[in-house]
Short mmCIF file of C-alpha atoms in Angstrom, two decimals:
data_model
loop_
_atom_site.label_atom_id
_atom_site.label_comp_id
_atom_site.label_asym_id
_atom_site.label_seq_id
_atom_site.Cartn_x
_atom_site.Cartn_y
_atom_site.Cartn_z
CA MET A 123 0.00 0.00 0.00
CA ARG A 124 2.84 2.37 0.89
CA ASN A 125 4.49 1.80 -2.52
CA LEU A 126 1.18 2.49 -4.26
CA LEU A 127 0.80 5.77 -2.34
CA CYS A 128 4.36 6.81 -3.25
CA ALA A 129 3.76 5.99 -6.91
CA ALA A 130 0.51 8.00 -6.92
CA SER A 131 2.27 10.95 -5.27
CA LEU A 132 5.08 10.82 -7.83
CA ALA A 133 2.60 10.67 -10.71
CA ALA A 134 0.72 13.70 -9.34
CA LEU A 135 3.98 15.62 -8.95
CA MET A 136 5.07 14.83 -12.52
CA THR A 137 1.67 15.86 -13.88
CA GLY A 138 2.04 19.24 -12.17
CA MET A 139 5.53 19.66 -13.59
CA ALA A 140 4.26 19.11 -17.13
CA HIS A 141 2.19 22.30 -16.82
CA ALA A 142 4.98 24.51 -15.49
CA ALA A 143 5.47 27.88 -17.17
CA THR A 144 8.71 29.44 -18.33
CA LEU A 145 9.57 33.00 -17.35
CA ILE A 146 11.24 34.89 -20.20
CA PRO A 147 12.91 38.13 -19.11
CA VAL A 148 12.32 40.97 -21.58
CA ALA A 149 14.43 44.12 -21.77
CA PRO A 150 12.53 47.42 -21.80
CA VAL A 151 12.66 49.57 -24.92
CA PRO A 152 15.49 52.10 -24.45
CA GLY A 153 14.15 55.53 -23.45
CA ALA A 154 10.60 54.25 -22.94
CA VAL A 155 8.44 55.32 -20.02
CA THR A 156 6.61 51.97 -20.12
CA THR A 157 7.07 48.73 -22.07
CA ASN A 158 4.24 46.19 -22.55
CA ILE A 159 4.66 42.74 -24.07
CA TYR A 160 1.59 41.19 -25.73
CA GLY A 161 2.98 38.18 -27.58
CA ILE A 162 5.91 35.94 -28.41
CA ASN A 163 6.28 33.59 -31.36
CA GLU A 164 7.97 30.21 -31.82
CA ASP A 165 11.25 31.95 -32.73
CA ASP A 166 11.28 33.90 -29.43
CA ILE A 167 10.46 37.24 -31.04
CA VAL A 168 8.37 39.42 -28.73
CA VAL A 169 5.82 42.00 -29.82
CA GLY A 170 4.40 44.83 -27.77
CA SER A 171 4.11 48.54 -27.28
CA TYR A 172 6.02 51.19 -25.43
CA THR A 173 5.08 54.69 -24.35
CA ASP A 174 7.42 57.59 -25.03
CA ALA A 175 7.91 60.67 -22.83
CA GLY A 176 5.14 62.45 -24.77
CA GLY A 177 2.59 59.77 -23.84
CA ILE A 178 2.37 58.25 -27.34
CA GLU A 179 2.31 54.47 -27.73
CA HIS A 180 4.49 52.85 -30.41
CA GLY A 181 4.64 49.24 -31.56
CA PHE A 182 7.83 47.21 -31.50
CA PHE A 183 9.16 43.70 -32.00
CA GLY A 184 12.45 41.87 -31.62
CA PRO A 185 14.41 39.43 -29.46
CA PRO A 186 13.60 39.60 -25.72
CA ASP A 187 17.08 40.84 -24.82
CA GLY A 188 16.35 44.11 -26.65
CA SER A 189 19.41 43.83 -28.90
CA ALA A 190 17.47 44.50 -32.12
CA TYR A 191 14.07 46.02 -31.39
CA THR A 192 12.25 47.49 -34.39
CA SER A 193 9.73 50.25 -33.68
CA PHE A 194 6.72 51.05 -35.88
CA ASP A 195 3.51 53.06 -35.97
CA TYR A 196 0.21 52.44 -37.72
CA GLY A 197 -1.91 55.28 -39.00
CA SER A 198 -1.85 58.77 -37.64
CA THR A 199 -3.90 58.53 -34.46
CA ALA A 200 -2.89 60.71 -31.56
CA LEU A 201 -2.86 57.78 -29.13
CA GLY A 202 -0.56 55.29 -30.84
CA THR A 203 -0.11 51.68 -31.91
CA GLU A 204 -0.79 48.44 -30.00
CA PRO A 205 0.48 45.26 -31.65
CA ARG A 206 -1.14 42.23 -29.99
CA GLY A 207 0.32 39.13 -31.65
CA ILE A 208 3.07 37.86 -33.94
CA ASP A 209 3.23 34.65 -35.96
CA LYS A 210 6.22 32.51 -36.93
CA ASP A 211 6.59 34.40 -40.23
CA GLY A 212 6.81 37.79 -38.48
CA ASN A 213 3.31 39.03 -39.38
CA ILE A 214 1.89 41.22 -36.60
CA VAL A 215 -1.74 42.03 -35.77
CA GLY A 216 -2.96 44.84 -33.57
CA PHE A 217 -4.94 48.03 -33.41
CA SER A 218 -4.38 51.74 -33.20
CA PRO A 219 -6.20 53.36 -30.26
CA ASP A 220 -8.11 56.39 -31.46
CA SER A 221 -10.06 58.88 -29.37
CA SER A 222 -12.49 59.43 -32.27
CA ALA A 223 -13.40 55.72 -32.49
CA ALA A 224 -14.79 53.14 -30.08
CA ILE A 225 -11.35 51.53 -29.78
CA GLY A 226 -9.34 52.01 -32.95
CA PRO A 227 -8.71 50.47 -36.36
CA GLU A 228 -7.26 46.95 -36.58
CA PHE A 229 -4.24 46.22 -38.76
CA LEU A 230 -1.95 43.53 -40.06
CA ARG A 231 1.71 44.48 -40.38
CA LYS A 232 3.21 42.05 -42.85
CA ALA A 233 6.73 40.71 -42.32
CA ASP A 234 7.89 42.96 -45.20
CA GLY A 235 6.82 46.05 -43.21
CA SER A 236 3.70 46.88 -45.23
CA PHE A 237 0.33 47.39 -43.55
CA VAL A 238 -3.11 46.03 -44.39
CA ALA A 239 -6.31 47.26 -42.76
CA ILE A 240 -8.35 44.36 -41.34
CA GLU A 241 -11.83 44.66 -42.85
CA LYS A 242 -15.13 42.85 -42.98
CA ASP A 243 -17.49 43.61 -45.85
CA GLY A 244 -15.35 46.62 -46.79
CA VAL A 245 -15.46 48.20 -43.32
CA GLN A 246 -12.33 48.36 -41.20
CA LEU A 247 -12.75 46.48 -37.92
CA GLN A 248 -12.23 48.22 -34.60
CA GLY A 249 -9.86 46.56 -32.11
#
């Protein structure tokens, strides 16, 4: 009975270990007031936004150590850019908060750096 109890305890412990998370440290964007991470892809490229000293949000992506962050902006809203996810190919989705809209227009930033508005029936979706 004691061996059975030990085996059951070991099995429960190993099941819990299978669901353990991994903490990935991410360097802040240089000069940023705040840095927010929203996604990471299979190649360990993070995507997120940072706020500059003027209170404007900018999108960025790159390796978590901050060695090669690339910053970008979508549209011309006064509030900024919020990328929310990145796929293995480097395509990024997000939205651009806008005080004149409910939330802001959604976008796809292709890996080549070009932008596409995300639309349904010819109307741009709001994030």
